[in-house]
C-alpha positions as a LaTeX table, in Angstrom:
\begin{tabular}{lrrr}
\hline
Residue & $x$ (\AA) & $y$ (\AA) & $z$ (\AA) \\
\hline
Met1 & 49.12 & 25.90 & $-14.52$ \\
Lys2 & 50.96 & 25.78 & $-17.85$ \\
Leu3 & 52.06 & 22.20 & $-18.44$ \\
Met4 & 55.25 & 21.87 & $-20.50$ \\
Leu5 & 56.15 & 18.63 & $-22.27$ \\
Leu6 & 59.62 & 17.86 & $-23.61$ \\
Thr7 & 59.62 & 16.41 & $-27.12$ \\
Gly8 & 61.18 & 16.91 & $-30.52$ \\
Asp9 & 58.65 & 14.61 & $-32.21$ \\
Pro10 & 56.02 & 16.57 & $-34.20$ \\
Val11 & 53.53 & 13.68 & $-34.12$ \\
Phe12 & 53.71 & 13.36 & $-30.34$ \\
Ala13 & 53.71 & 17.15 & $-29.98$ \\
Lys14 & 50.45 & 17.38 & $-31.91$ \\
Lys15 & 48.94 & 14.64 & $-29.76$ \\
Ala16 & 50.10 & 16.45 & $-26.61$ \\
Glu17 & 48.45 & 19.63 & $-27.84$ \\
Glu18 & 45.19 & 17.76 & $-28.40$ \\
Cys19 & 45.44 & 16.32 & $-24.86$ \\
Gly20 & 45.71 & 19.77 & $-23.29$ \\
Val21 & 49.45 & 20.35 & $-22.92$ \\
Asp22 & 50.03 & 24.10 & $-22.91$ \\
Arg23 & 53.62 & 24.23 & $-24.10$ \\
Ile24 & 55.79 & 21.97 & $-26.21$ \\
Phe25 & 59.35 & 22.19 & $-24.90$ \\
Leu26 & 62.20 & 21.58 & $-27.35$ \\
Asp27 & 65.55 & 21.27 & $-25.59$ \\
Leu28 & 68.70 & 22.21 & $-27.54$ \\
Glu29 & 71.03 & 22.54 & $-24.54$ \\
Tyr30 & 74.13 & 20.38 & $-24.66$ \\
Ile31 & 77.14 & 22.61 & $-23.94$ \\
Asn32 & 78.87 & 21.43 & $-20.73$ \\
Lys33 & 75.74 & 19.56 & $-19.68$ \\
Ala34 & 77.24 & 16.06 & $-19.78$ \\
Asp35 & 80.16 & 17.10 & $-17.55$ \\
Arg36 & 77.93 & 19.10 & $-15.22$ \\
Gln37 & 75.50 & 16.24 & $-14.64$ \\
Lys38 & 77.95 & 13.34 & $-14.94$ \\
Gly39 & 76.81 & 10.19 & $-13.15$ \\
Arg40 & 73.21 & 11.37 & $-12.83$ \\
Asn41 & 70.12 & 10.01 & $-14.54$ \\
Thr42 & 69.57 & 13.10 & $-16.64$ \\
Phe43 & 68.64 & 13.77 & $-20.25$ \\
Ile44 & 71.11 & 15.11 & $-22.83$ \\
Thr45 & 69.34 & 16.31 & $-25.95$ \\
Gln46 & 69.95 & 15.08 & $-29.48$ \\
Asn47 & 67.78 & 17.84 & $-30.94$ \\
Thr48 & 69.02 & 20.67 & $-33.17$ \\
Val49 & 67.64 & 23.96 & $-34.48$ \\
Asp50 & 66.36 & 22.02 & $-37.49$ \\
Asp51 & 63.74 & 20.46 & $-35.18$ \\
Val52 & 62.08 & 23.79 & $-34.38$ \\
Leu53 & 60.24 & 24.38 & $-37.67$ \\
Pro54 & 58.58 & 20.94 & $-37.89$ \\
Leu55 & 57.14 & 21.50 & $-34.41$ \\
Arg56 & 56.03 & 25.01 & $-35.31$ \\
Lys57 & 54.14 & 23.70 & $-38.33$ \\
Val58 & 52.00 & 21.23 & $-36.38$ \\
Leu59 & 51.14 & 23.38 & $-33.35$ \\
Lys60 & 47.97 & 25.48 & $-33.48$ \\
Lys61 & 47.18 & 26.20 & $-29.82$ \\
Ser62 & 50.13 & 25.09 & $-27.70$ \\
Glu63 & 53.06 & 27.47 & $-27.37$ \\
Leu64 & 56.49 & 26.38 & $-28.56$ \\
Leu65 & 59.26 & 26.93 & $-26.01$ \\
Val66 & 62.87 & 26.29 & $-27.02$ \\
Arg67 & 65.76 & 26.03 & $-24.57$ \\
Val68 & 68.95 & 27.17 & $-26.23$ \\
Asn69 & 72.52 & 26.73 & $-25.01$ \\
Pro70 & 74.08 & 28.88 & $-22.29$ \\
Ile71 & 75.93 & 32.10 & $-23.11$ \\
Asn72 & 78.56 & 31.23 & $-25.72$ \\
Pro73 & 80.10 & 32.79 & $-28.86$ \\
Leu74 & 77.59 & 31.06 & $-31.16$ \\
Leu75 & 74.47 & 31.92 & $-29.16$ \\
Lys76 & 73.41 & 34.76 & $-31.48$ \\
Ser77 & 73.22 & 32.49 & $-34.52$ \\
Glu78 & 71.33 & 29.85 & $-32.52$ \\
Ile79 & 68.80 & 32.38 & $-31.21$ \\
Asp80 & 68.38 & 33.89 & $-34.71$ \\
Ala81 & 67.62 & 30.44 & $-36.14$ \\
Val82 & 65.18 & 29.61 & $-33.35$ \\
Cys83 & 63.36 & 32.92 & $-33.76$ \\
Asp84 & 63.22 & 32.57 & $-37.55$ \\
Ala85 & 61.69 & 29.10 & $-37.12$ \\
Gly86 & 58.88 & 30.52 & $-34.99$ \\
Ala87 & 59.56 & 29.83 & $-31.31$ \\
Asp88 & 57.10 & 31.58 & $-28.98$ \\
Leu89 & 59.43 & 31.49 & $-25.96$ \\
Ile90 & 63.18 & 31.03 & $-25.61$ \\
Met91 & 64.71 & 29.71 & $-22.40$ \\
Leu92 & 68.32 & 30.47 & $-21.42$ \\
Pro93 & 70.01 & 27.95 & $-19.07$ \\
Met94 & 72.93 & 28.46 & $-16.68$ \\
Val95 & 72.55 & 32.19 & $-16.08$ \\
Tyr96 & 75.19 & 33.57 & $-13.71$ \\
Asp97 & 74.41 & 37.28 & $-13.44$ \\
Ala98 & 72.44 & 40.24 & $-14.76$ \\
Glu99 & 74.89 & 40.71 & $-17.65$ \\
Asp100 & 74.02 & 37.24 & $-18.94$ \\
Val101 & 70.34 & 38.16 & $-18.87$ \\
Lys102 & 70.93 & 41.52 & $-20.58$ \\
Thr103 & 72.89 & 39.80 & $-23.33$ \\
Phe104 & 70.10 & 37.26 & $-23.78$ \\
Val105 & 67.32 & 39.85 & $-23.88$ \\
Asn106 & 69.26 & 41.91 & $-26.42$ \\
Leu107 & 69.91 & 38.90 & $-28.65$ \\
Val108 & 66.22 & 37.93 & $-28.67$ \\
Asn109 & 65.27 & 41.57 & $-29.27$ \\
Gly110 & 61.53 & 41.13 & $-28.80$ \\
Arg111 & 61.14 & 38.32 & $-31.33$ \\
Ala112 & 60.04 & 35.84 & $-28.66$ \\
Lys113 & 59.34 & 35.83 & $-24.96$ \\
Thr114 & 62.45 & 35.49 & $-22.80$ \\
Val115 & 62.75 & 32.91 & $-20.01$ \\
Pro116 & 66.09 & 32.98 & $-18.14$ \\
Met117 & 66.69 & 30.04 & $-15.80$ \\
Ile118 & 67.73 & 30.50 & $-12.20$ \\
Glu119 & 69.71 & 27.30 & $-11.70$ \\
Thr120 & 73.14 & 28.38 & $-10.49$ \\
Thr121 & 74.07 & 29.42 & $-6.98$ \\
Gln122 & 75.41 & 32.65 & $-8.46$ \\
Ala123 & 72.08 & 33.50 & $-10.10$ \\
Met124 & 70.18 & 32.72 & $-6.91$ \\
Ser125 & 72.50 & 34.99 & $-4.93$ \\
Arg126 & 72.19 & 37.75 & $-7.55$ \\
Ile127 & 68.46 & 37.41 & $-8.13$ \\
Asp128 & 67.73 & 41.05 & $-7.22$ \\
Asp129 & 70.09 & 42.27 & $-9.95$ \\
Ile130 & 68.62 & 39.80 & $-12.43$ \\
Leu131 & 65.09 & 40.94 & $-11.61$ \\
Ala132 & 66.13 & 44.52 & $-12.32$ \\
Val133 & 66.83 & 43.70 & $-15.98$ \\
Asp134 & 64.16 & 44.98 & $-18.36$ \\
Gly135 & 62.74 & 42.61 & $-20.93$ \\
Val136 & 62.45 & 39.42 & $-18.89$ \\
Asp137 & 59.06 & 37.85 & $-19.59$ \\
Glu138 & 59.25 & 34.81 & $-17.31$ \\
Leu139 & 61.71 & 32.99 & $-15.06$ \\
Tyr140 & 62.23 & 29.31 & $-14.44$ \\
Ile141 & 63.95 & 27.89 & $-11.36$ \\
Gly142 & 65.96 & 24.81 & $-12.32$ \\
Leu143 & 66.09 & 22.56 & $-9.28$ \\
Asn144 & 68.39 & 19.92 & $-10.75$ \\
Asp145 & 71.44 & 22.05 & $-11.54$ \\
Leu146 & 70.79 & 24.25 & $-8.52$ \\
His147 & 70.86 & 21.31 & $-6.11$ \\
Ile148 & 74.08 & 20.08 & $-7.74$ \\
Gly149 & 75.64 & 23.51 & $-7.31$ \\
Leu150 & 74.60 & 23.55 & $-3.67$ \\
Gly151 & 76.03 & 20.09 & $-3.04$ \\
Leu152 & 72.65 & 18.67 & $-2.01$ \\
Thr153 & 71.53 & 15.05 & $-2.30$ \\
Phe154 & 68.03 & 15.43 & $-3.77$ \\
Met155 & 66.83 & 18.23 & $-6.02$ \\
Phe156 & 63.66 & 18.88 & $-4.02$ \\
Glu157 & 65.79 & 19.86 & $-1.02$ \\
Val158 & 65.91 & 23.26 & $-2.73$ \\
Leu159 & 62.13 & 23.36 & $-2.31$ \\
Ser160 & 61.82 & 21.83 & 1.16 \\
Gly161 & 64.66 & 23.96 & 2.53 \\
Gly162 & 62.85 & 27.21 & 1.71 \\
Leu163 & 65.08 & 28.43 & $-1.12$ \\
Val164 & 62.28 & 28.34 & $-3.69$ \\
Asp165 & 60.12 & 30.34 & $-1.24$ \\
Tyr166 & 62.91 & 32.93 & $-1.01$ \\
Met167 & 63.15 & 33.31 & $-4.79$ \\
Ala168 & 59.41 & 33.09 & $-5.40$ \\
Glu169 & 58.65 & 36.02 & $-3.11$ \\
Lys170 & 61.17 & 38.23 & $-4.90$ \\
Ile171 & 59.94 & 37.19 & $-8.34$ \\
Lys172 & 56.27 & 37.71 & $-7.44$ \\
Ala173 & 57.07 & 41.16 & $-6.06$ \\
Lys174 & 58.26 & 42.07 & $-9.56$ \\
Gly175 & 55.10 & 40.66 & $-11.14$ \\
Ile176 & 57.02 & 38.18 & $-13.31$ \\
Pro177 & 55.51 & 34.74 & $-13.96$ \\
Phe178 & 57.70 & 31.81 & $-12.93$ \\
Gly179 & 57.83 & 28.06 & $-12.66$ \\
Phe180 & 60.17 & 25.50 & $-11.16$ \\
Gly181 & 61.31 & 21.89 & $-11.22$ \\
Gly182 & 59.51 & 18.96 & $-12.77$ \\
Met183 & 56.49 & 16.82 & $-11.96$ \\
Gly184 & 55.57 & 13.20 & $-12.65$ \\
Lys185 & 52.18 & 11.54 & $-12.88$ \\
Ile186 & 49.62 & 12.21 & $-10.18$ \\
Gly187 & 49.90 & 9.58 & $-7.45$ \\
Glu188 & 53.41 & 8.54 & $-8.48$ \\
Gly189 & 56.96 & 9.40 & $-7.47$ \\
Ile190 & 59.09 & 9.07 & $-4.34$ \\
Leu191 & 57.91 & 12.61 & $-3.65$ \\
Pro192 & 54.31 & 12.34 & $-4.89$ \\
Ala193 & 53.41 & 14.58 & $-7.80$ \\
Asp194 & 50.24 & 15.81 & $-6.11$ \\
Arg195 & 52.32 & 17.20 & $-3.24$ \\
Ile196 & 54.65 & 18.93 & $-5.69$ \\
Leu197 & 51.70 & 20.44 & $-7.55$ \\
Ala198 & 50.29 & 21.77 & $-4.27$ \\
Glu199 & 53.60 & 23.51 & $-3.61$ \\
His200 & 53.36 & 25.19 & $-7.02$ \\
Tyr201 & 49.96 & 26.54 & $-6.02$ \\
Arg202 & 51.14 & 27.65 & $-2.58$ \\
Leu203 & 54.08 & 29.53 & $-4.06$ \\
Gly204 & 52.21 & 31.11 & $-6.97$ \\
Ser205 & 54.03 & 29.23 & $-9.71$ \\
Ser206 & 52.40 & 29.23 & $-13.13$ \\
Ser207 & 54.33 & 26.56 & $-15.06$ \\
Val208 & 55.90 & 23.14 & $-14.61$ \\
Ile209 & 57.83 & 20.70 & $-16.80$ \\
Leu210 & 56.26 & 17.27 & $-17.05$ \\
Ser211 & 58.85 & 14.61 & $-16.25$ \\
Arg212 & 60.11 & 11.77 & $-18.44$ \\
Thr213 & 57.30 & 9.56 & $-17.11$ \\
Phe214 & 55.24 & 11.36 & $-19.79$ \\
Arg215 & 57.57 & 10.34 & $-22.62$ \\
Asn216 & 56.22 & 8.77 & $-25.80$ \\
Glu217 & 57.03 & 5.07 & $-25.52$ \\
Val218 & 55.40 & 1.94 & $-26.93$ \\
Asp219 & 55.32 & $-1.65$ & $-25.71$ \\
Ala220 & 56.57 & $-4.74$ & $-27.56$ \\
Asp221 & 53.41 & $-4.75$ & $-29.70$ \\
Gly222 & 53.84 & $-1.11$ & $-30.69$ \\
Lys223 & 51.00 & 0.14 & $-28.48$ \\
Pro224 & 51.45 & 3.40 & $-26.57$ \\
Gln225 & 52.31 & 2.84 & $-22.90$ \\
Leu226 & 51.06 & 6.27 & $-21.94$ \\
Asp227 & 47.44 & 7.45 & $-21.94$ \\
Leu228 & 48.42 & 11.11 & $-22.12$ \\
Ala229 & 44.89 & 12.49 & $-22.15$ \\
Lys230 & 44.07 & 10.53 & $-18.98$ \\
Glu231 & 47.21 & 11.74 & $-17.18$ \\
Ile232 & 46.61 & 15.38 & $-18.13$ \\
Ala233 & 43.02 & 15.06 & $-16.95$ \\
Lys234 & 44.27 & 13.79 & $-13.57$ \\
Ile235 & 46.46 & 16.89 & $-13.21$ \\
Arg236 & 43.57 & 19.21 & $-14.08$ \\
Ala237 & 41.31 & 17.43 & $-11.59$ \\
Glu238 & 43.97 & 17.85 & $-8.91$ \\
Glu239 & 44.24 & 21.54 & $-9.76$ \\
Glu240 & 40.49 & 21.88 & $-9.28$ \\
Lys241 & 40.86 & 20.45 & $-5.77$ \\
Leu242 & 43.79 & 22.75 & $-4.98$ \\
Ser243 & 41.79 & 25.80 & $-6.03$ \\
Lys244 & 39.55 & 25.13 & $-3.03$ \\
Trp245 & 42.28 & 24.49 & $-0.46$ \\
Thr246 & 42.67 & 26.60 & 2.64 \\
Asn247 & 45.94 & 28.12 & 3.75 \\
Glu248 & 46.10 & 25.52 & 6.51 \\
Gln249 & 45.97 & 22.73 & 3.94 \\
Phe250 & 48.85 & 24.24 & 1.98 \\
Ile251 & 50.93 & 24.57 & 5.15 \\
Glu252 & 50.16 & 20.98 & 6.07 \\
Asn253 & 51.29 & 19.86 & 2.60 \\
Lys254 & 54.46 & 21.96 & 2.87 \\
Leu255 & 55.37 & 20.19 & 6.11 \\
Ala256 & 54.60 & 16.80 & 4.54 \\
Val257 & 56.92 & 17.63 & 1.64 \\
Lys258 & 59.67 & 18.62 & 4.06 \\
Lys259 & 59.25 & 15.37 & 6.00 \\
Thr260 & 59.27 & 13.20 & 2.87 \\
Val261 & 62.33 & 14.92 & 1.40 \\
Lys262 & 64.22 & 14.40 & 4.67 \\
Gln263 & 63.33 & 10.72 & 4.62 \\
Ile264 & 64.57 & 10.42 & 1.03 \\
Val265 & 67.83 & 12.18 & 1.86 \\
Asp266 & 68.36 & 10.13 & 5.04 \\
Arg267 & 67.95 & 6.91 & 3.08 \\
Gly268 & 70.74 & 8.11 & 0.80 \\
\hline
\end{tabular}
């Protein structure tokens, strides 16, 4: 499983690389995001294209993934700057149809791997057309915006309701790697991270974004509050267990996820 950590801080990015994080994720998306996610506890980036090169300079093993803004008149210049600064992968949010993906692939033009996001109801409905576009290297299913678009209460309803299964089967049939959602620390979360990770394995996902519980914070004395190496090691240990699971265990976990999500939704 490729673990992706959101940060624009080169010092923390280097530490994350040393701790075994596979991808450093720099988020540049801001267009319409505040309005789209108004009233929700979500992150709006303060990063710019100028933050790409400092990250590129410190990373030796981890890949650098940059999420740009959605399709807009200035996207070409943003993608050009991101490519020139050395991004390994570029992620496009808020895709609506195959034309968006074609435009994106053409703008990148082979300079980095392309990762369109399936996070609108339109993209989910048009996934067959999107999968027919040449030049897509990976896909990422964005549960947060997708659950908002569907009018759902909790983003993991998209998973428990079978919609991720629906998309995953189509994506796997095309042989395209994909990931979805986010994941907190093992043993934590109202929907425990270990159950989410098991769903990634059941569905054949190959990447996940680590949640804000992995952010680089210090206490009042300036000491780090996060033992990142320890938390990454917990994930890898859990993956080792999952590699030995039977199909029955995965089905049991799927049902447990469904039950927990329903309880969360029912509580409001």
